[in-house]
Coordinates of C-alpha atoms in Angstrom, one line a residue:
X76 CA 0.0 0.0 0.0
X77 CA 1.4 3.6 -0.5
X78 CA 2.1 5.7 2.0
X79 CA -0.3 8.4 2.6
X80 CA 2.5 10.8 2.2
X81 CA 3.0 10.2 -1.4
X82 CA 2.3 13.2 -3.1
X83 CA 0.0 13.1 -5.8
X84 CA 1.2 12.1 -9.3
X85 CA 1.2 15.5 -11.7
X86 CA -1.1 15.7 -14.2
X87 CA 0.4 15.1 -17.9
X88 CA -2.3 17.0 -19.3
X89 CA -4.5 20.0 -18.9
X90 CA -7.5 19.4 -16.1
X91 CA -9.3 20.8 -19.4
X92 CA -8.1 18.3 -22.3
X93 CA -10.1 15.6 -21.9
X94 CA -10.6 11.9 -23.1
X95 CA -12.1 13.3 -26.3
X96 CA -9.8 15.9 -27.3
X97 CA -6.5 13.7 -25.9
X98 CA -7.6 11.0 -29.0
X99 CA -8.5 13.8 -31.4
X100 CA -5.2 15.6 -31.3
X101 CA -2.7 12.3 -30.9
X102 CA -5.1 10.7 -34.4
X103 CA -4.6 14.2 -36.3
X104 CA -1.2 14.4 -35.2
X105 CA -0.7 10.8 -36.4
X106 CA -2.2 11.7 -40.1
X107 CA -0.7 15.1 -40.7
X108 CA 2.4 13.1 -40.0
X109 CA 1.6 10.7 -43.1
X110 CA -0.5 13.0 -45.4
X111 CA 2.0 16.3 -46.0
X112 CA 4.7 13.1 -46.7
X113 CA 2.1 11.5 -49.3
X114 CA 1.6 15.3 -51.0
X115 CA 5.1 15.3 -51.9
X116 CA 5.1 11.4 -52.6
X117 CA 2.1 11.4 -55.2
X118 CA 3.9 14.0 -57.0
X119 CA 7.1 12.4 -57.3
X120 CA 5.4 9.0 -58.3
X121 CA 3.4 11.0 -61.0
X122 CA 6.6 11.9 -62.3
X123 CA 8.3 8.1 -61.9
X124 CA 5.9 6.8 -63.9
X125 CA 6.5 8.9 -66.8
X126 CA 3.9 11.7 -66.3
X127 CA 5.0 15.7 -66.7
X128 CA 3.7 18.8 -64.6
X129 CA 0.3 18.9 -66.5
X130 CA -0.5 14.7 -65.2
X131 CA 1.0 16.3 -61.2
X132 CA -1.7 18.8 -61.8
X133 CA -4.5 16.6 -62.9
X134 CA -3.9 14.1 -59.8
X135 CA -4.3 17.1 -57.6
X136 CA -7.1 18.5 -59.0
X137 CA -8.9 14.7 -58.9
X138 CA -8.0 14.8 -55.0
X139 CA -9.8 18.5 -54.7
X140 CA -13.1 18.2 -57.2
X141 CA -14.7 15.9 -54.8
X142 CA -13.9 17.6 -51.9
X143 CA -15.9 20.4 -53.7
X144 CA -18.7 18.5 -54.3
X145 CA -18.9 16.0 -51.1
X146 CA -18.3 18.8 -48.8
X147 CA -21.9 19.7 -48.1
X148 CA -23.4 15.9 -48.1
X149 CA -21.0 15.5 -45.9
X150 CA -21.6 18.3 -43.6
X151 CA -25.2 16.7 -43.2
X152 CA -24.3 13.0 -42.7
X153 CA -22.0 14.0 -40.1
X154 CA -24.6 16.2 -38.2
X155 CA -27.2 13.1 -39.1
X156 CA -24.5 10.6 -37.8
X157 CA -22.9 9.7 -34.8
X158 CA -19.6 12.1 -36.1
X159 CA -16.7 9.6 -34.9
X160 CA -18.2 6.6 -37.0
X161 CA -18.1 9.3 -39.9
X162 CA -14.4 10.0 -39.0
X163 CA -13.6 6.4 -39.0
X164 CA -15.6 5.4 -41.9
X165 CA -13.8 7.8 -43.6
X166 CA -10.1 6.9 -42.0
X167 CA -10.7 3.6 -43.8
X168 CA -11.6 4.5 -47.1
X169 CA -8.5 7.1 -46.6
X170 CA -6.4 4.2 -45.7
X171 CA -8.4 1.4 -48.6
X172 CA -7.1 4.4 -51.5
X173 CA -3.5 4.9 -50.3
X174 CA -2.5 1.3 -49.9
X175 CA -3.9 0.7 -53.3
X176 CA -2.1 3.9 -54.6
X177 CA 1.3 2.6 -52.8
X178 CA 0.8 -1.3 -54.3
X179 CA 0.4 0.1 -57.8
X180 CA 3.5 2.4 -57.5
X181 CA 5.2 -0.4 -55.8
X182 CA 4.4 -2.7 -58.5
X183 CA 5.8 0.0 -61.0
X184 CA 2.9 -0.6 -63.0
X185 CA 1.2 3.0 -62.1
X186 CA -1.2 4.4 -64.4
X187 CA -2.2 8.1 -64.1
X188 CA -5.9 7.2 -64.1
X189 CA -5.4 4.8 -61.2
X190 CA -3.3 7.7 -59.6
X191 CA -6.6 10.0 -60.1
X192 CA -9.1 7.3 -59.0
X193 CA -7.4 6.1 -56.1
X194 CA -6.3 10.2 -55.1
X195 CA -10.1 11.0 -55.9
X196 CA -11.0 8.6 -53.5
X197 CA -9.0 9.9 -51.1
X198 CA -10.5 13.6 -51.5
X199 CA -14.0 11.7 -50.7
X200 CA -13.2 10.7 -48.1
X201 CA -11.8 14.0 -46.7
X202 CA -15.1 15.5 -47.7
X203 CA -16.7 13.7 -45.4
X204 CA -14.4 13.9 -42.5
X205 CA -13.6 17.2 -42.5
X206 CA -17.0 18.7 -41.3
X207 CA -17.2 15.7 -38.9
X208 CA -13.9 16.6 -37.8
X209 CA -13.9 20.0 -36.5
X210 CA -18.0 19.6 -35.1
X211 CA -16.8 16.7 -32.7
X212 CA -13.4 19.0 -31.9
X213 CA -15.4 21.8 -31.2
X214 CA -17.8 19.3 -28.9
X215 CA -14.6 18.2 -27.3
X216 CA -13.7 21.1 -25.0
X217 CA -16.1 23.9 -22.7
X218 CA -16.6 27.2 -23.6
X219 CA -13.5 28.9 -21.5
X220 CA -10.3 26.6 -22.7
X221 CA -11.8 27.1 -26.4
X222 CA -9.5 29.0 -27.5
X223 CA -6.6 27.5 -25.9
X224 CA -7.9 24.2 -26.8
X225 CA -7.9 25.2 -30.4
X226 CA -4.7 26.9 -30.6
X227 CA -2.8 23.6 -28.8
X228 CA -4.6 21.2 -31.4
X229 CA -3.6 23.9 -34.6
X230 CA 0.3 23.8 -33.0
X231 CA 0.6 20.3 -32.9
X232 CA -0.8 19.7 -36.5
X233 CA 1.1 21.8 -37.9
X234 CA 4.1 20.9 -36.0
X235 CA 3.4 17.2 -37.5
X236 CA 2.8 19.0 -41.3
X237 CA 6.2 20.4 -40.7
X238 CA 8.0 17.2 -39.8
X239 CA 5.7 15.0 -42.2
X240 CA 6.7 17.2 -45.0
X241 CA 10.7 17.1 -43.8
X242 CA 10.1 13.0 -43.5
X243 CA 8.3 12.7 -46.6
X244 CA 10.9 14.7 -48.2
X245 CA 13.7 12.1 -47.2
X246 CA 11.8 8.7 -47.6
X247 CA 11.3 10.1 -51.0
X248 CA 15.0 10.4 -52.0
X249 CA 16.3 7.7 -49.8
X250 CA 13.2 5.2 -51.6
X251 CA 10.4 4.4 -54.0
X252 CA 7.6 7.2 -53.4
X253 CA 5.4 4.0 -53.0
X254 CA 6.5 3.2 -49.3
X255 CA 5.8 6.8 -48.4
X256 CA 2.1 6.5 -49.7
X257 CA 2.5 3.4 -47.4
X258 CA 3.2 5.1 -44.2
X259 CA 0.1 6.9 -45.4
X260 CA -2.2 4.3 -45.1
X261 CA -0.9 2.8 -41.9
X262 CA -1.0 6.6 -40.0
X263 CA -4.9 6.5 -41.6
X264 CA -5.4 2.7 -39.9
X265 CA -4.0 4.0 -36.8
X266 CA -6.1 8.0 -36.3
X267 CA -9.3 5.7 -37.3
X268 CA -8.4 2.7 -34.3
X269 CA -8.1 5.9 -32.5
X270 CA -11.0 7.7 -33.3
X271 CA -13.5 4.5 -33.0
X272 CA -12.8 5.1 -28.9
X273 CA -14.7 8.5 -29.1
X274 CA -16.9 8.6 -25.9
X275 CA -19.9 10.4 -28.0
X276 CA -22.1 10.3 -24.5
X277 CA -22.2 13.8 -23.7
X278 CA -23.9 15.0 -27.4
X279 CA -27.8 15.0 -27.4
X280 CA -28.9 12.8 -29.4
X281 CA -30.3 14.3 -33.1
X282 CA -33.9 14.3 -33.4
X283 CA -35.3 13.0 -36.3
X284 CA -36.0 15.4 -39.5
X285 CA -37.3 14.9 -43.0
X286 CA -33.9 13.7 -44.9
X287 CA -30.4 14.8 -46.1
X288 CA -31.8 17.6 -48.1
X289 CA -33.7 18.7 -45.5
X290 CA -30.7 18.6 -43.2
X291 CA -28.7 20.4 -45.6
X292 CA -31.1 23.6 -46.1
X293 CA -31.7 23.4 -42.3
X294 CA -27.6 23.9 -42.1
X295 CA -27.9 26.5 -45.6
X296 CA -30.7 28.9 -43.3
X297 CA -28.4 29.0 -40.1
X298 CA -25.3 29.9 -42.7
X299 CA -26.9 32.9 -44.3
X300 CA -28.5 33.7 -40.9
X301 CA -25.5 34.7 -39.7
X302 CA -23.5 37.9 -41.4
X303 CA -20.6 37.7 -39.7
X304 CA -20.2 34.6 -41.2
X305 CA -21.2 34.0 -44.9
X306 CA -19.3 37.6 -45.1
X307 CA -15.9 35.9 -44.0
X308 CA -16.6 32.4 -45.8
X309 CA -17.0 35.0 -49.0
X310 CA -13.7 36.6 -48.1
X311 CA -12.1 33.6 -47.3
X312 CA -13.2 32.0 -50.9
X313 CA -11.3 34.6 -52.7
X314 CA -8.2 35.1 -50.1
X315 CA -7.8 31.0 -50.2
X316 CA -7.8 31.4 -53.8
X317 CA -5.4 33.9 -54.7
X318 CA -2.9 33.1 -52.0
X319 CA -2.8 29.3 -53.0
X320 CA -2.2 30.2 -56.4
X321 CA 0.8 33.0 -55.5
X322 CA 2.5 30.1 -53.5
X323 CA 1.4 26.8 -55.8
X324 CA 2.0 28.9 -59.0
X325 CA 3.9 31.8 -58.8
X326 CA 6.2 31.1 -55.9
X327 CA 8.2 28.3 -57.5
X328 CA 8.4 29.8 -60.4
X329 CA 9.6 33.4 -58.8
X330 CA 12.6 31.0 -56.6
X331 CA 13.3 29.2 -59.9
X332 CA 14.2 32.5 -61.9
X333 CA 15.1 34.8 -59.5
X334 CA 15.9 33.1 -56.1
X335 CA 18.3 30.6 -56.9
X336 CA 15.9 27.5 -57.4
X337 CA 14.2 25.1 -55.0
X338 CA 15.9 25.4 -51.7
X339 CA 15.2 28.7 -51.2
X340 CA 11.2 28.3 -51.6
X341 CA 11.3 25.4 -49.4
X342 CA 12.9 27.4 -46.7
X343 CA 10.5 30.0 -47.3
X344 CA 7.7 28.1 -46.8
X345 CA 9.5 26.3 -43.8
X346 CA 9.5 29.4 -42.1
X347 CA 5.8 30.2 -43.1
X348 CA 5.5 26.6 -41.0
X349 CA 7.5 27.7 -37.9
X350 CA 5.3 31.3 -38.4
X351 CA 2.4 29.1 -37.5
X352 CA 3.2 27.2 -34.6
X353 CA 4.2 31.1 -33.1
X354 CA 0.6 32.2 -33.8
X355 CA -0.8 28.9 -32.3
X356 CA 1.3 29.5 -29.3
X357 CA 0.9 33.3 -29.4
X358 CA -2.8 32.2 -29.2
X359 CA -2.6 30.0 -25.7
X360 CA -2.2 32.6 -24.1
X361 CA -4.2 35.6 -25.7
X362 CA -7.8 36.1 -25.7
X363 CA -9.0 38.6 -27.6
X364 CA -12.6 40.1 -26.5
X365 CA -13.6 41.3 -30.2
X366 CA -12.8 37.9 -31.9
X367 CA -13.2 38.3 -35.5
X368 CA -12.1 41.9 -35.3
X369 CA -8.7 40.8 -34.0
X370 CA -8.9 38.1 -36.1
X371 CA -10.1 39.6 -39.8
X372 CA -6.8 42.5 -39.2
X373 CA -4.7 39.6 -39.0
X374 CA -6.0 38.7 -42.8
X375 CA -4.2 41.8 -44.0
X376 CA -0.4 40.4 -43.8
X377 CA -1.6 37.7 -45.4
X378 CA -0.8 40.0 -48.6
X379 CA 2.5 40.3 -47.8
X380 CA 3.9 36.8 -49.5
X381 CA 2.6 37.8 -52.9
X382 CA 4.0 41.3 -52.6
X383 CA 7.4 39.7 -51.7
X384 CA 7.3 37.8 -54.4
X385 CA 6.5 40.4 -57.1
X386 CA 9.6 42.4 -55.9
X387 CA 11.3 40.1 -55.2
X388 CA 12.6 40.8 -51.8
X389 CA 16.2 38.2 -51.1
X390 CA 15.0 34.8 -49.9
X391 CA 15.8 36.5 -46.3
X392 CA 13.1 39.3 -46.8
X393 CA 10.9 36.5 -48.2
X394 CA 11.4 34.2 -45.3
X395 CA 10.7 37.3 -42.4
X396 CA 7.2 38.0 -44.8
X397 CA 6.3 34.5 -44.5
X398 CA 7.0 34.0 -40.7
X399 CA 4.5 37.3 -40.3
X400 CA 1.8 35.5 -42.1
X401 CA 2.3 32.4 -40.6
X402 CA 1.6 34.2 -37.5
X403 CA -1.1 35.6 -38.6
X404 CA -3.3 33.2 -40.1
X405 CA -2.7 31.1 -36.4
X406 CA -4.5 34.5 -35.0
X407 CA -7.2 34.1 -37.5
X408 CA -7.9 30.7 -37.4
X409 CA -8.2 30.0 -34.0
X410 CA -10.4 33.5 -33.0
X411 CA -12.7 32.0 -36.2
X412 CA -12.9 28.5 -34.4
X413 CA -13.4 30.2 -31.3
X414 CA -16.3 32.2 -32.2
X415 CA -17.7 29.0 -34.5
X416 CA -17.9 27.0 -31.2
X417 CA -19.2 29.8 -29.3
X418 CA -22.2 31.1 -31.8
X419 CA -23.3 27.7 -33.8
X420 CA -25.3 25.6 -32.0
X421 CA -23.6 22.2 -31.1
X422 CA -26.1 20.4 -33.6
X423 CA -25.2 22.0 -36.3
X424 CA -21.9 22.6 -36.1
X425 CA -20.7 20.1 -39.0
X426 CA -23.1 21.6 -41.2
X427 CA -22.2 25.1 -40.9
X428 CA -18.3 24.0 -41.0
X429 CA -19.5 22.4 -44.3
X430 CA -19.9 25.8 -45.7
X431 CA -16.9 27.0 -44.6
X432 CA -14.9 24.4 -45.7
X433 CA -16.9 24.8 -48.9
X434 CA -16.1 28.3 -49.4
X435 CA -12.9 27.9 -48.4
X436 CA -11.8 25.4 -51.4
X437 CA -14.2 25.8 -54.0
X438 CA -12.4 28.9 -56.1
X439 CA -8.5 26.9 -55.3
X440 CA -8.8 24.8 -58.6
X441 CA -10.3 27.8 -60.9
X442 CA -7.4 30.6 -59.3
X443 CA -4.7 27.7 -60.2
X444 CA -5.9 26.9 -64.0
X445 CA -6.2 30.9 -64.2
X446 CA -2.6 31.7 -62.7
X447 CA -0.5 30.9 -65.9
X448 CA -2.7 32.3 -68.6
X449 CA -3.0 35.4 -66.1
X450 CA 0.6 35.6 -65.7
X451 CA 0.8 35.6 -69.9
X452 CA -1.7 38.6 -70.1
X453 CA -0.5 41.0 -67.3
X454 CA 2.8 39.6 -66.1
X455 CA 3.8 37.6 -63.3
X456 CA 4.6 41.1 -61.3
X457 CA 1.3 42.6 -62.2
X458 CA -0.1 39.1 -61.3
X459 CA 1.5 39.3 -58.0
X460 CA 0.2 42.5 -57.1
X461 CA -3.2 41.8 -58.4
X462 CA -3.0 38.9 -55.6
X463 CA -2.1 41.0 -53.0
X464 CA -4.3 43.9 -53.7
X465 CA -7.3 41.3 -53.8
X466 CA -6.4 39.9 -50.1
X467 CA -6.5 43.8 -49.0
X468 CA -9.5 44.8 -50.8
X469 CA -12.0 41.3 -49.8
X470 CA -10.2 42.1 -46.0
X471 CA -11.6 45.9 -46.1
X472 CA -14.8 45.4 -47.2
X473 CA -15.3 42.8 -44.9
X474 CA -14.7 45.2 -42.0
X475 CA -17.9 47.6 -43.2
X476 CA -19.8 44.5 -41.7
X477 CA -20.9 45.3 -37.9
X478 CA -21.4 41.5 -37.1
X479 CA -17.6 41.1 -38.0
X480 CA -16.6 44.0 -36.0
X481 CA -18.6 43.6 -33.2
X482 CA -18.8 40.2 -32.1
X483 CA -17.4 39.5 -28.6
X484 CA -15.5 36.8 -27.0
X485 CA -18.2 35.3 -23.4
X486 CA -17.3 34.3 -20.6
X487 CA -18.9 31.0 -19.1
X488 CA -20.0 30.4 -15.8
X489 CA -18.2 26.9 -14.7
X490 CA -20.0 24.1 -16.2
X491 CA -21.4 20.6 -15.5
X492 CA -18.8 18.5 -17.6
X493 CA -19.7 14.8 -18.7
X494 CA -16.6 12.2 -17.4
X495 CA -14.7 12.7 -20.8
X496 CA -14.2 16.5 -20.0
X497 CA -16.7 17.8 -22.4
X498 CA -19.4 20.7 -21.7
X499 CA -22.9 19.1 -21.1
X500 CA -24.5 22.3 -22.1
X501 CA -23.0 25.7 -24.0
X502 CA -24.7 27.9 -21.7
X503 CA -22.5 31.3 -21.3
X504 CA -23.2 34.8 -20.4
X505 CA -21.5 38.1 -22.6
X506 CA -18.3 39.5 -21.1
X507 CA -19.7 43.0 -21.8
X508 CA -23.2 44.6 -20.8
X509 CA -23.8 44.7 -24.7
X510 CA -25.6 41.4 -25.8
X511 CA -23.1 39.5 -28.0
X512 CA -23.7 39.6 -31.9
X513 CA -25.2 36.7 -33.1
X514 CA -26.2 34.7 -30.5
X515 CA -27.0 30.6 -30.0
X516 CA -30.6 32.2 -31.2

């Protein structure tokens, strides 16, 4: 028996991080580990088998076009659904597509339509999870640690992007791309094992309605309900758009002619990485009461990168621009997540994330088959700055909406938690005398 002077054992995690968020964070940890190695590994077996630039782009493109499409479907089903047999439904079709994708590059017998097919699948599957994913994250943790909650979950992903990209990168040149498509499949077998322990007992259970579609415009009327947030999905459509193609487009192309080649852009976009993880921490510990105020400034520097680039600055200048932004999006992202968990009801949280996530990808293929013929009109400079000045302009107008500039960060009385560390209700009063914007309705 122990003595009864044995002090307590310290805790190993926060009294706040729960059974539920523990398992979420250590299975997307596990998979951003695997999937930023197999984004560099598809692209390098593309080429292996014989296929140019235009086949790297069509493979991409057949991972995104039915994340576009699925998005919303699977917004519903996941708010329909009990959301961790969603996850792990789609954790094994995740896992099914990449071993088939690492046999047939194995067996150096790769075709690009199998490459599509089986990278198509894959996007499917993220369609679904996606809006599954970030409802039963936001269900995971009460209404005071939200932010902090948020901001440790975004640091470690994107602590494992960084080191998944770094490992990818290796496997790649030390092996066949095949075995790194591999590793992708087991980290998918291992987040889903992980994510079928899910303790789902503290969400109500869904009431019954009249069908998907129904679901769906039940999730459509609480998205254009809201100002403050179809006016920042909007902005977010075009700022997604035209910074992915600066840095998928135009950036290799601007460290190719002008920087010195490769290296340089990968050390620019490692410090866009570390950027990140600053913001994320940066975010631990700050609270900002007008949430998507603080939050929408921070979309400003997000211009920066494609201004650098049109320049160009040195790869130094480059790197310090891309640490800034890094920073910033972290800022934005986790005072959005914070107010999305705060405003949505729990219910239809994965349905409303749907939209955002829709928003959010639906413009990336059209600004990247656009970028090259754009950059043969105007230039790539005038292209550059176009970018840029798009990112400022979608940012300002978005702060002429009140919702957006108004919306406040409450403070929750202590709650009645379930065993797993999860809120059993999202009850919370404003932090101010002024009733918040937007409220749980």
């Amino acid at each position: 028996m122990a003595s009864l002077d044995t002090p307590p054992r310290p805790r190993r995690r926060p009294a706040w991080a729960g059974r539920n968020y523990t398992l979420l964070t250590a299975a997307a940890i596990t998979t951003s580990l695997g999937s930023n190695g197999a984004l560099i590994a598809s692209a390098f077996a593309v080429l292996e088998a014989g296929g140019d630039a235009g086949d790297v782009g069509l493979v991409a493109a057949a991972r995104t076009l039915p994340l576009v499409l699925f998005l919303l479907i699977g917004g519903a089903v996941a708010d329909r659904l009990p959301r961790h047999r969603v996850m792990v439904a789609a954790n094994t079709l995740n896992c099914l597509s990449q071993a088939a994708f690492a046999w047939v590059v194995l067996t150096g017998d790769a075709r690009l339509w199998q490459m599509m097919l089986f990278t198509a699948l894959c996007g499917t599957g993220q369609a679904f999870f996606n809006p599954a994913a970030e409802g039963m994250l936001m269900s995971s943790v009460g209404p005071e640690q939200a932010g902090r909650a948020f901001a440790l979950f975004r640091m470690a992903m994107h602590g494992a992007a960084i080191g998944g990209a770094a490992l990818g990168g290796v496997m790649v040149a030390a092996m066949s791309p095949g075995w790194v498509l591999a590793v992708d499949a087991a980290a998918f077998a291992v987040a889903g094992a992980l994510r079928a322990f899910l303790d789902v007992s503290h969400i109500p259970a869904r009431e019954g309605s009249g069908g998907l579609l129904s679901d769906m415009r039940e999730g459509w009327k609480e998205f254009v309900g809201r100002t403050w947030l179809w006016a920042i999905v909007l902005q977010f459509s075009v700022v997604v758009a035209v910074v992915g193609a600066a840095e998928s487009v135009y950036g290799p192309l601007v460290a190719r002619d002008e920087l010195g080649g490769a290296r340089p852009w990968g050390i620019a976009l490692a410090a866009f990485g570390v950027g990140t993880l600053g913001g994320a921490f940066l975010m631990m510990r700050w609270k900002p009461r007008r949430l998507l105020l603080a939050g929408t400034l921070c979309v400003f520097p997000l211009a920066l990168p494609s201004a650098a680039l049109a320049v160009p600055l040195p790869v130094t200048g480059l790197c310090a621009v891309m640490f800034v932004s890094g920073i910033a999006i972290e800022v934005f992202g986790v005072a959005w997540m914070t107010a999305m968990h705060q405003e949505i009801p729990e219910e239809k949280l994965s349905r409303v994330s749907s939209f955002d996530w829709f928003g959010s990808v639906a413009m990336v293929p059209l600004a990247t088959a656009v970028a090259g013929p754009v950059e043969s009109l105007v230039g790539r400079s005038s292209a550059l700055w176009g970018c840029s000045a798009l990112v400022v302009l979608v940012t300002a107008l978005v702060l002429l909406v009140p919702d957006v500039r108004n919306l406040r960060l409450r403070v929750a009385p202590k709650e009645i938690r379930a065993h797993d560390g999860a809120p059993a209700a999202r009850t919370g009063v404003s932090a101010d005398a002024e009733s918040p914007v937007g409220g749980l309705g």
